[in-house]
Short mmCIF file of N, CA, C and O in Angstrom, two decimals:
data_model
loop_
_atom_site.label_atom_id
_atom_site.label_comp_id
_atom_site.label_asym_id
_atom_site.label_seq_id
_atom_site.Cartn_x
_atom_site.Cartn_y
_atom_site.Cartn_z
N UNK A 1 -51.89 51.62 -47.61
CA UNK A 1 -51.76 52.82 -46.79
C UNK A 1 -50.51 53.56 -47.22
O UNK A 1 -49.45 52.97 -47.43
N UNK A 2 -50.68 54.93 -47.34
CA UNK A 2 -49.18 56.02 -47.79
C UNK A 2 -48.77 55.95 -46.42
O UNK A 2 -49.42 56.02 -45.39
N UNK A 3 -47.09 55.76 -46.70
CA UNK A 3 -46.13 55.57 -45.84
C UNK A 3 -45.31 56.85 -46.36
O UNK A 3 -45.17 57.10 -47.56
N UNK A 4 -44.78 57.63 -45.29
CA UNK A 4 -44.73 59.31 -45.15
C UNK A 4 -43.31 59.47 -45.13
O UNK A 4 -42.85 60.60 -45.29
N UNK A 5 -42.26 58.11 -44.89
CA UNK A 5 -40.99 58.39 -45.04
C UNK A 5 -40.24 57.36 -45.81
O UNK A 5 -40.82 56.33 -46.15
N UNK A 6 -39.07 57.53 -46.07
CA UNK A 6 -38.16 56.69 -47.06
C UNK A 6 -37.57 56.02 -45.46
O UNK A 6 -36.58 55.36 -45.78
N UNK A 7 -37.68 55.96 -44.53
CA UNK A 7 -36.77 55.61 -43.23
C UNK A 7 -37.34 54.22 -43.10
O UNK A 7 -38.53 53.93 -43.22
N UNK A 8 -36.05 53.15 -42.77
CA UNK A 8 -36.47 51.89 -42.64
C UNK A 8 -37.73 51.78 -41.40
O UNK A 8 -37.82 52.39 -40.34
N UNK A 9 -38.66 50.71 -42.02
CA UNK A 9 -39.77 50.84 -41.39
C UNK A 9 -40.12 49.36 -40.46
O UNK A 9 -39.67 48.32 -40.94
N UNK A 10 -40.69 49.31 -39.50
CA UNK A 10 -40.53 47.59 -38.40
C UNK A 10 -42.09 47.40 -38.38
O UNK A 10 -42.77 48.40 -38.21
N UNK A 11 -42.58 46.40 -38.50
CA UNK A 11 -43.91 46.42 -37.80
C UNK A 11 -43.86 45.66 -36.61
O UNK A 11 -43.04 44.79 -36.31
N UNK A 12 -44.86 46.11 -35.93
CA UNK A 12 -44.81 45.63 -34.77
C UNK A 12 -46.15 45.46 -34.33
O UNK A 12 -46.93 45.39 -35.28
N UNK A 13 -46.86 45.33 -32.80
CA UNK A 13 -47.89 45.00 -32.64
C UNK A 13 -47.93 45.17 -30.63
O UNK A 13 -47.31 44.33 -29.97
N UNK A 14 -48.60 46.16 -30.01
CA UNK A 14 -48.04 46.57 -28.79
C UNK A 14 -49.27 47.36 -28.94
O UNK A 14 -49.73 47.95 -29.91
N UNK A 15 -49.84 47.16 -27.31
CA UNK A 15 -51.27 47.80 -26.95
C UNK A 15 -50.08 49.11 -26.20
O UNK A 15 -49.00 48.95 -25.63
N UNK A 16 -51.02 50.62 -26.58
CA UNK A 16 -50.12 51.97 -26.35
C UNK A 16 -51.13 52.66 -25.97
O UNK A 16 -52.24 52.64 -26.50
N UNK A 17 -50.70 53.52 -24.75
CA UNK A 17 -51.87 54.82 -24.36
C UNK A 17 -51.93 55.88 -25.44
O UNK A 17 -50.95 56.12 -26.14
N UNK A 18 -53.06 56.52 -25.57
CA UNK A 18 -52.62 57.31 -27.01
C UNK A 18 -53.51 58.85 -26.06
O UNK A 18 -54.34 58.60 -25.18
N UNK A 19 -53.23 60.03 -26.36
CA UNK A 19 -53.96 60.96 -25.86
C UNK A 19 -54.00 61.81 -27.25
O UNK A 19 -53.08 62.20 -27.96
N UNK A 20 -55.16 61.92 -27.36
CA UNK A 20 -55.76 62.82 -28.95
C UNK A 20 -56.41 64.13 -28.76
O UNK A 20 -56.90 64.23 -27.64
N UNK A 21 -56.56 65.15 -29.50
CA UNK A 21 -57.61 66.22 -29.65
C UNK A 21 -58.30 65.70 -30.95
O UNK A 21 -57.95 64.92 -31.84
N UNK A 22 -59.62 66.61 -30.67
CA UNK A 22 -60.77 66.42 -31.86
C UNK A 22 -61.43 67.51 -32.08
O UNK A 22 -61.43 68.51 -31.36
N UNK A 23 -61.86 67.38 -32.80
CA UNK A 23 -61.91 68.85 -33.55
C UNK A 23 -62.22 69.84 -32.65
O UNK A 23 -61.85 70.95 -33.02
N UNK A 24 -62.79 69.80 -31.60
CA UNK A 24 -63.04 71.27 -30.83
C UNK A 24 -62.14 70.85 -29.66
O UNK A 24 -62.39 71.09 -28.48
N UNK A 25 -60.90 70.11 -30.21
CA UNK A 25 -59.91 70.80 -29.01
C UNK A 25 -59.89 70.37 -27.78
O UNK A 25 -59.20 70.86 -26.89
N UNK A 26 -60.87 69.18 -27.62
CA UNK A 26 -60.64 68.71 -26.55
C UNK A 26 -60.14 67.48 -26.73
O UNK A 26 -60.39 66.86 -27.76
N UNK A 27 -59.24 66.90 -25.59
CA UNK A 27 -58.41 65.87 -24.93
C UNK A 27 -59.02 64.35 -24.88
O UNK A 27 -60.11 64.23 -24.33
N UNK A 28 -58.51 63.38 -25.32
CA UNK A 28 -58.90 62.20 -25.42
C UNK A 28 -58.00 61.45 -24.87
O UNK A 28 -56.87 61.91 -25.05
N UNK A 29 -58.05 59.99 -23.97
CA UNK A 29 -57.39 59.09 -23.66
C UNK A 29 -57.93 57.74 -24.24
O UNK A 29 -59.03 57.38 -23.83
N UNK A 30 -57.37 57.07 -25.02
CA UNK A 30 -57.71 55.78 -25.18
C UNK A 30 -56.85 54.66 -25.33
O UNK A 30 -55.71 54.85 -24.91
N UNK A 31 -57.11 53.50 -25.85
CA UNK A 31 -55.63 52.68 -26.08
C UNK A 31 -55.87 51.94 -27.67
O UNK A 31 -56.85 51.68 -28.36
N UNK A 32 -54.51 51.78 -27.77
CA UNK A 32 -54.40 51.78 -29.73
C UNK A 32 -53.18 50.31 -29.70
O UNK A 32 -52.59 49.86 -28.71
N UNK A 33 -53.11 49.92 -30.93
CA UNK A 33 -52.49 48.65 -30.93
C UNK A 33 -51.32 49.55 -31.83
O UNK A 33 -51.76 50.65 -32.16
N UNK A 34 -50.05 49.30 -32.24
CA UNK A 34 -49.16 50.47 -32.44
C UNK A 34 -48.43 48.90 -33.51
O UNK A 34 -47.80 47.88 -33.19
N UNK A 35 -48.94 49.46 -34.81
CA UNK A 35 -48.93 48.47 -35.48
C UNK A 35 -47.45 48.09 -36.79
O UNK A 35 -47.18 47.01 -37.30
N UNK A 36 -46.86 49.28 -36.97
CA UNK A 36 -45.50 49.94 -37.45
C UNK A 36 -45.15 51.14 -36.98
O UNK A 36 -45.94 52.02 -36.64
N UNK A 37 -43.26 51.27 -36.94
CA UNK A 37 -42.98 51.80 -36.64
C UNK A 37 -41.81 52.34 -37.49
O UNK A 37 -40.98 51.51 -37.86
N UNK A 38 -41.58 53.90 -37.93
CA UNK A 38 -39.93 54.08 -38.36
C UNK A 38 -39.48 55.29 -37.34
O UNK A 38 -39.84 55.35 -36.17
N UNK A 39 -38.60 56.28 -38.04
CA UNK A 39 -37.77 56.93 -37.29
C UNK A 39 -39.13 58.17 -37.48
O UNK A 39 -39.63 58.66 -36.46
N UNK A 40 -39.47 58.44 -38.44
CA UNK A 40 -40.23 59.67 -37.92
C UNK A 40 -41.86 59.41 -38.20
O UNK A 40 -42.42 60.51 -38.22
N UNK A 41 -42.70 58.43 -38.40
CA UNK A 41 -43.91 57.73 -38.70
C UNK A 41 -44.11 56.72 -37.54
O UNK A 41 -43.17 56.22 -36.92
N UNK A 42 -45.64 56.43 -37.27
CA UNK A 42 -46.28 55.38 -36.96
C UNK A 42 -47.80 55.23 -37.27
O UNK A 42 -48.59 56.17 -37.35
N UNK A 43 -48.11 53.82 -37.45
CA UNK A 43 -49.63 53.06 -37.33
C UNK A 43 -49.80 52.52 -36.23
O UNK A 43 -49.09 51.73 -35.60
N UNK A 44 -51.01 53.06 -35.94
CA UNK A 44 -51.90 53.04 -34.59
C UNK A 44 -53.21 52.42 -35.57
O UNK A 44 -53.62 52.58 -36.72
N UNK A 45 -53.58 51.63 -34.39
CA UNK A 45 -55.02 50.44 -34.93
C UNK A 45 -56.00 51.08 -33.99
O UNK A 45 -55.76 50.76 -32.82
N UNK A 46 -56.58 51.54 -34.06
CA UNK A 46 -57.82 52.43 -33.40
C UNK A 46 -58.96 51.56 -33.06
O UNK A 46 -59.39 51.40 -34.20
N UNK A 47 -59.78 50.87 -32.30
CA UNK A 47 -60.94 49.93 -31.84
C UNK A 47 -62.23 50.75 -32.60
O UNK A 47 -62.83 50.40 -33.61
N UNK A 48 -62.47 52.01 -31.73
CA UNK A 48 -63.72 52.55 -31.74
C UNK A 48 -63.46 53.86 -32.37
O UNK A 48 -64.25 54.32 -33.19
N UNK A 49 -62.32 54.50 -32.00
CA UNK A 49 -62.40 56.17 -31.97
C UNK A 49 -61.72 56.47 -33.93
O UNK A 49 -61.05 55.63 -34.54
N UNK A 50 -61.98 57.30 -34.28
CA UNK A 50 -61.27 57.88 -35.93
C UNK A 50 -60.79 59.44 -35.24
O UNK A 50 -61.34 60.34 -34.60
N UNK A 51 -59.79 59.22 -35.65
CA UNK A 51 -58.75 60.77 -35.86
C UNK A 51 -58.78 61.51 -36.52
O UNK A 51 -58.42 61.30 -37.68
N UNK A 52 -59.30 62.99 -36.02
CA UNK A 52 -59.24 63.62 -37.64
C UNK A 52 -57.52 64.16 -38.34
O UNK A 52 -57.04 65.13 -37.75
N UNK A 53 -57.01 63.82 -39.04
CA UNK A 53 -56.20 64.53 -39.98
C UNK A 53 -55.93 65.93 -39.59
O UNK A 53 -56.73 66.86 -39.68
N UNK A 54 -54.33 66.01 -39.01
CA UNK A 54 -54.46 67.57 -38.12
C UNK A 54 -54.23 67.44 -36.88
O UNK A 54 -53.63 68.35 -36.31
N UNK A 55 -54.69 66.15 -36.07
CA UNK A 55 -55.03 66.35 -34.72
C UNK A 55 -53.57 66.16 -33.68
O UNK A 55 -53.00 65.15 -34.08
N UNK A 56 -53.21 66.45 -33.13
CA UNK A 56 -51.99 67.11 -32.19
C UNK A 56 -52.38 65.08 -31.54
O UNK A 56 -53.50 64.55 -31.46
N UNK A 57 -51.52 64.67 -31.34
CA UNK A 57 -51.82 63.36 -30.94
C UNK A 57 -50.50 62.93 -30.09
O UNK A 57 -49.41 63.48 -30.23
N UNK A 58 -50.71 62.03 -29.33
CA UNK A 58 -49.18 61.34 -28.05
C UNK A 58 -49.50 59.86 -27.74
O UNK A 58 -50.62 59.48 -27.42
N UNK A 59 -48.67 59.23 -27.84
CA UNK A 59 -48.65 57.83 -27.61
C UNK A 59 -47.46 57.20 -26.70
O UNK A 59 -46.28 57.40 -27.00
N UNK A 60 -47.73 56.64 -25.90
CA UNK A 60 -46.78 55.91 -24.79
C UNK A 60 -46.47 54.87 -25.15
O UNK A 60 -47.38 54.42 -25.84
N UNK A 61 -45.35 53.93 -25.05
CA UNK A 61 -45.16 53.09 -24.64
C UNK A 61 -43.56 52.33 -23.86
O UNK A 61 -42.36 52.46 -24.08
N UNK A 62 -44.08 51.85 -23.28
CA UNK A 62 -42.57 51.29 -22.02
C UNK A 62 -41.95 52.55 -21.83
O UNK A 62 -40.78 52.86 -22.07
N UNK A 63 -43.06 53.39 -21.26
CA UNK A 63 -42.49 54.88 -20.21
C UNK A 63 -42.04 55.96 -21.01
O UNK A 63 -41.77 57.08 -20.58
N UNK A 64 -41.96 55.45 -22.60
CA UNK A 64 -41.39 56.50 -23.80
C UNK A 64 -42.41 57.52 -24.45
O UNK A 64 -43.32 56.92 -25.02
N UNK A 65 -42.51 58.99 -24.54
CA UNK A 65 -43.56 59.32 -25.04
C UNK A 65 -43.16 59.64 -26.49
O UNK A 65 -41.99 59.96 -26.74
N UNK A 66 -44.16 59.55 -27.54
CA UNK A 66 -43.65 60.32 -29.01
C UNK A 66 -45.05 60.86 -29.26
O UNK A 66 -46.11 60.26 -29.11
N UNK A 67 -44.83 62.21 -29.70
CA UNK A 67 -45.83 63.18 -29.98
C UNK A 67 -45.88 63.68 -31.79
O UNK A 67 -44.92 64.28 -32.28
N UNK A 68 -46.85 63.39 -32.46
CA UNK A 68 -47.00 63.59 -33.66
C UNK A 68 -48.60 64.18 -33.83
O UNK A 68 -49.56 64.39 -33.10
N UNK A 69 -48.17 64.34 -35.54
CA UNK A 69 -49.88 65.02 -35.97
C UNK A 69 -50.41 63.59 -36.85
O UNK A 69 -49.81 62.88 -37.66
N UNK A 70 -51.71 63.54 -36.32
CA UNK A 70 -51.96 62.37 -37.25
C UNK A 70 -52.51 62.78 -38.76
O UNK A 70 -53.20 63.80 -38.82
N UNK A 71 -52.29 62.13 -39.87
CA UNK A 71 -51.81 62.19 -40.67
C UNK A 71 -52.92 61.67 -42.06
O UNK A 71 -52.72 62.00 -43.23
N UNK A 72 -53.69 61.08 -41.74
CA UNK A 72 -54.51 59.93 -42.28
C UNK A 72 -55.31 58.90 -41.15
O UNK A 72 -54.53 58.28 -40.43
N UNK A 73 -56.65 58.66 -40.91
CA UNK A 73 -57.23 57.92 -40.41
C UNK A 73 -58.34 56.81 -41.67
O UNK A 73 -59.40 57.04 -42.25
N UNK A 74 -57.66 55.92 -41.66
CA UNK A 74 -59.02 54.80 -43.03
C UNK A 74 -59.89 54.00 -42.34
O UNK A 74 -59.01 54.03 -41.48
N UNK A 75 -60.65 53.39 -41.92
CA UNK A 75 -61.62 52.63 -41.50
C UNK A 75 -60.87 51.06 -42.21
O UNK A 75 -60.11 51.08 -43.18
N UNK A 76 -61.35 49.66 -41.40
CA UNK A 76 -60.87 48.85 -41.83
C UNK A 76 -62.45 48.48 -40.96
O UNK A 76 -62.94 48.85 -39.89
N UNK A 77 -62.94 47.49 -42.20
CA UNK A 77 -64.51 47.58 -41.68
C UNK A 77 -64.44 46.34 -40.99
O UNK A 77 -65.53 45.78 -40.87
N UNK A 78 -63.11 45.53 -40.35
CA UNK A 78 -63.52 44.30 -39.41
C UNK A 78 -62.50 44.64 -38.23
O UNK A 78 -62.75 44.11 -37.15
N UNK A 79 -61.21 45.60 -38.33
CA UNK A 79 -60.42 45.67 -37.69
C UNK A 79 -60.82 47.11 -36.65
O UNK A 79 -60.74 47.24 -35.43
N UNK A 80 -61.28 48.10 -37.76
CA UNK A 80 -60.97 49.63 -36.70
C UNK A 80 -61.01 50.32 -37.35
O UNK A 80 -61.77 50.39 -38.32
N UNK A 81 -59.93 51.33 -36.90
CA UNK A 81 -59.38 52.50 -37.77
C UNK A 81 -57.79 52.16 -37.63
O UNK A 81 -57.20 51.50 -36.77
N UNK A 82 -57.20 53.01 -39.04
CA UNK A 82 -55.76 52.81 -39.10
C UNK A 82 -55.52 54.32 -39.32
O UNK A 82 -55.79 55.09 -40.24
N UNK A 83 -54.76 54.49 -37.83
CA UNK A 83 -54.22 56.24 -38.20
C UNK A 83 -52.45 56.14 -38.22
O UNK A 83 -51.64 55.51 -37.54
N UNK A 84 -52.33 57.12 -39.38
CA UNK A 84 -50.63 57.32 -40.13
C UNK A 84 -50.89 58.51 -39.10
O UNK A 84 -51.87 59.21 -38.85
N UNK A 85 -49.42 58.45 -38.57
CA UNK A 85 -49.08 59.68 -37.61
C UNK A 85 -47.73 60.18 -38.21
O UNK A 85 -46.99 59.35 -38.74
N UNK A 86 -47.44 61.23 -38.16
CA UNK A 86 -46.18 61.75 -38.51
C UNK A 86 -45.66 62.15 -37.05
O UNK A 86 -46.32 62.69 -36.17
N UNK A 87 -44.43 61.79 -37.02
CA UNK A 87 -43.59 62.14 -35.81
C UNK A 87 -43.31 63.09 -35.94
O UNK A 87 -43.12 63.44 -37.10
N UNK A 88 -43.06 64.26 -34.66
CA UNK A 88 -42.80 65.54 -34.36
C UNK A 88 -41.21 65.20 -34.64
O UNK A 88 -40.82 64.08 -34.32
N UNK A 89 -40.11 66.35 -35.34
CA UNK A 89 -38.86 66.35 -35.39
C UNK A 89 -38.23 66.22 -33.82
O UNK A 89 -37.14 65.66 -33.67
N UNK A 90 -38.72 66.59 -33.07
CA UNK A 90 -38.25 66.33 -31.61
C UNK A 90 -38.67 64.82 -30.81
O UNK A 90 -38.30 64.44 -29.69
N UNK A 91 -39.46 64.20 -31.68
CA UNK A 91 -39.73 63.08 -30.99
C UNK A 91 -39.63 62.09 -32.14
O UNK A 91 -40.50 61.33 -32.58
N UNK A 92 -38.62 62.23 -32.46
CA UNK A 92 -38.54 60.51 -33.63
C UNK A 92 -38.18 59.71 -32.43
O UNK A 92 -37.73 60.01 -31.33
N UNK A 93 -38.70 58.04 -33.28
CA UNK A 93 -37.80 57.28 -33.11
C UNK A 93 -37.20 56.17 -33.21
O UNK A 93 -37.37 55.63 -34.31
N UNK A 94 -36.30 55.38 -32.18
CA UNK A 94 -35.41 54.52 -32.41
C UNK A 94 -35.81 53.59 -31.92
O UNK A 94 -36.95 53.53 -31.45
N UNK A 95 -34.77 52.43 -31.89
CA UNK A 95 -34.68 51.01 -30.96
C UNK A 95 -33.93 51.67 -29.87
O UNK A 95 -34.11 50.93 -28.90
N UNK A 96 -33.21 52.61 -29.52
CA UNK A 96 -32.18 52.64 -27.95
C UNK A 96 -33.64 53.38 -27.06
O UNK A 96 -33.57 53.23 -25.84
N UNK A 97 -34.88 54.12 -27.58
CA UNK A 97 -35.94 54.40 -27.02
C UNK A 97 -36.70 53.05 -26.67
O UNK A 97 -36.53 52.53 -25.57
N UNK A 98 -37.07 52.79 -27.10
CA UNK A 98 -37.87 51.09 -26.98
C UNK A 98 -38.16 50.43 -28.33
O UNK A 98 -38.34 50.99 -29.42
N UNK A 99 -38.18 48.90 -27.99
CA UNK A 99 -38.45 47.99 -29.15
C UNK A 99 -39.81 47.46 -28.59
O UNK A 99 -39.81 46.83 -27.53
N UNK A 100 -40.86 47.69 -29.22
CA UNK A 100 -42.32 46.81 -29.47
C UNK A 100 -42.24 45.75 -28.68
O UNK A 100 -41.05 45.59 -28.40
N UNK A 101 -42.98 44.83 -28.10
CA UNK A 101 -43.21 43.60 -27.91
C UNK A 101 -42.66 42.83 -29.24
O UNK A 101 -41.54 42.36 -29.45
N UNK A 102 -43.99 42.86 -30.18
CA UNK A 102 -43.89 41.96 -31.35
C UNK A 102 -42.84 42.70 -32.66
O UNK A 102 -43.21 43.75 -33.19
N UNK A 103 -41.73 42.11 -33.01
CA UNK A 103 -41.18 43.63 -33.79
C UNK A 103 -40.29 42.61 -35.08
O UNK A 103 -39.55 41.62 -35.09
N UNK A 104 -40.85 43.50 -36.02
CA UNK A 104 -40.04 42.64 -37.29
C UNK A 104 -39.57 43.57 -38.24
O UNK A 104 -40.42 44.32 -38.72
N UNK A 105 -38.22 43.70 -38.67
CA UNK A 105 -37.91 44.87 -39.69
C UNK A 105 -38.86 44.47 -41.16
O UNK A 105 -39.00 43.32 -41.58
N UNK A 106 -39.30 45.35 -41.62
CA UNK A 106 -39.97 45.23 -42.89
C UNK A 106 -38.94 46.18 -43.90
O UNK A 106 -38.48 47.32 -43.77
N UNK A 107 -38.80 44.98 -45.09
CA UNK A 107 -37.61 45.65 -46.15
C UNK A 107 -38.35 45.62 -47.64
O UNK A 107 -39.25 44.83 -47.93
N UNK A 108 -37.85 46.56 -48.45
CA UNK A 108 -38.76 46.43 -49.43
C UNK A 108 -38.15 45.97 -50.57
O UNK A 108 -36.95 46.18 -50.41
N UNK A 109 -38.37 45.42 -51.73
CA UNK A 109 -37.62 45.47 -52.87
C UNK A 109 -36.35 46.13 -53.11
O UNK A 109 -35.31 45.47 -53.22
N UNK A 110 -36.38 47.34 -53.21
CA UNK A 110 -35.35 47.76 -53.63
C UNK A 110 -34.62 48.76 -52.36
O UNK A 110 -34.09 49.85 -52.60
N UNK A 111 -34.69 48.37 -51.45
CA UNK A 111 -34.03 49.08 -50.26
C UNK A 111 -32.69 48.46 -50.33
O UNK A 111 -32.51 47.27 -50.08
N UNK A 112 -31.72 49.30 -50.68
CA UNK A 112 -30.32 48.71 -50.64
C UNK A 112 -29.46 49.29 -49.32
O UNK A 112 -28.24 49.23 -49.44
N UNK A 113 -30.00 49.86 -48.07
CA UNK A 113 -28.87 50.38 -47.22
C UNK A 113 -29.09 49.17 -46.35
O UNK A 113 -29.65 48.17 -46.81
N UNK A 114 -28.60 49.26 -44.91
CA UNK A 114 -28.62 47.99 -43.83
C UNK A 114 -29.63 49.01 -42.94
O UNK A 114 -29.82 50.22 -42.99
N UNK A 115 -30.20 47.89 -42.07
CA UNK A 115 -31.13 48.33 -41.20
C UNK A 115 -30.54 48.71 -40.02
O UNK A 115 -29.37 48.34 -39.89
N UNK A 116 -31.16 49.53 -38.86
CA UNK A 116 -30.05 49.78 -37.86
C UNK A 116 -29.78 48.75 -37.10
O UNK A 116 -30.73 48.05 -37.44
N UNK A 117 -29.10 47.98 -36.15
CA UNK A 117 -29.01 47.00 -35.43
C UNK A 117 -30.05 47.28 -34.61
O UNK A 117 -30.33 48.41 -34.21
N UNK A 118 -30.97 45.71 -34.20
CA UNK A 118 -31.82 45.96 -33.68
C UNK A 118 -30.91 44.75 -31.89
O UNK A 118 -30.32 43.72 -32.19
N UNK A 119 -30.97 45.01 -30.89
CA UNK A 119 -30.66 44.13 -29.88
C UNK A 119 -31.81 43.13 -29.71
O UNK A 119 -33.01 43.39 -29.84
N UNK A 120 -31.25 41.92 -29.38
CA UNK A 120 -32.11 40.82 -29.10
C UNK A 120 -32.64 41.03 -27.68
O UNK A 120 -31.87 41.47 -26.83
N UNK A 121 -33.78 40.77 -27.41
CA UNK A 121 -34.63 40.57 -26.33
C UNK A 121 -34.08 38.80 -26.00
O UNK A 121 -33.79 37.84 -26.71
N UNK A 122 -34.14 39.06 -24.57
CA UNK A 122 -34.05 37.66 -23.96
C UNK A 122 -35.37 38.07 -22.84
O UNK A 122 -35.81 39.16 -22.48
N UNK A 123 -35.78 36.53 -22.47
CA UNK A 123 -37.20 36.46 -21.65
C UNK A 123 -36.32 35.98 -20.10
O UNK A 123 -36.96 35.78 -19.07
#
């Protein structure tokens, strides 16, 4: 899958309300598994529904909203759909917004800066 920024990227794994348009503009509510995350990108795991490319899209989670255009939707013929969202410049984000349930920094080969501090969760 094309990944849309050079910004350190986390995956994670967190059921998220998502509200979509489709092509004629009307309003969708469903729920998406929110599968990576960076400062201005995310993957959303789609069950049933495909996104078209374009579509004005919002996703919740732990009371936080981030509003992007989705970007790419691929079919994964046992999992779903996998939609790349680009984050709106007004709605990136961080760890001081919320950290995922399941959350792991993902580093790549040749990424030489430090990741941002992430705070430990205690149960």
């Amino acid at each position: 899958m094309l990944h849309l920024d050079d910004t350190p990227r986390y995956l994670c794994s967190e059921l998220v309300s998502i509200l979509y348009e489709d092509g004629d503009r009307r309003v969708h509510q469903t729920t998406a598994n929110l599968e990576d995350i960076s400062a201005g990108s995310a993957e959303l795991l789609l069950f049933d529904d495909i996104l078209q490319p374009g579509s004005a899209i919002s996703f919740c989670s732990k009371d936080h909203d981030l509003y992007g255009v989705v970007q790419s939707c691929e079919q994964d013929p046992i999992l779903g759909w996998f939609a790349r969202i680009r984050l709106d410049k007004s709605s990136q984000w961080s760890c001081r917004k919320f950290i995922p349930e399941h959350f792991l920094p993902l580093r790549t080969g040749s990424e030489q800066e430090t990741l941002e501090p992430v705070p430990v969760r205690t149960h």
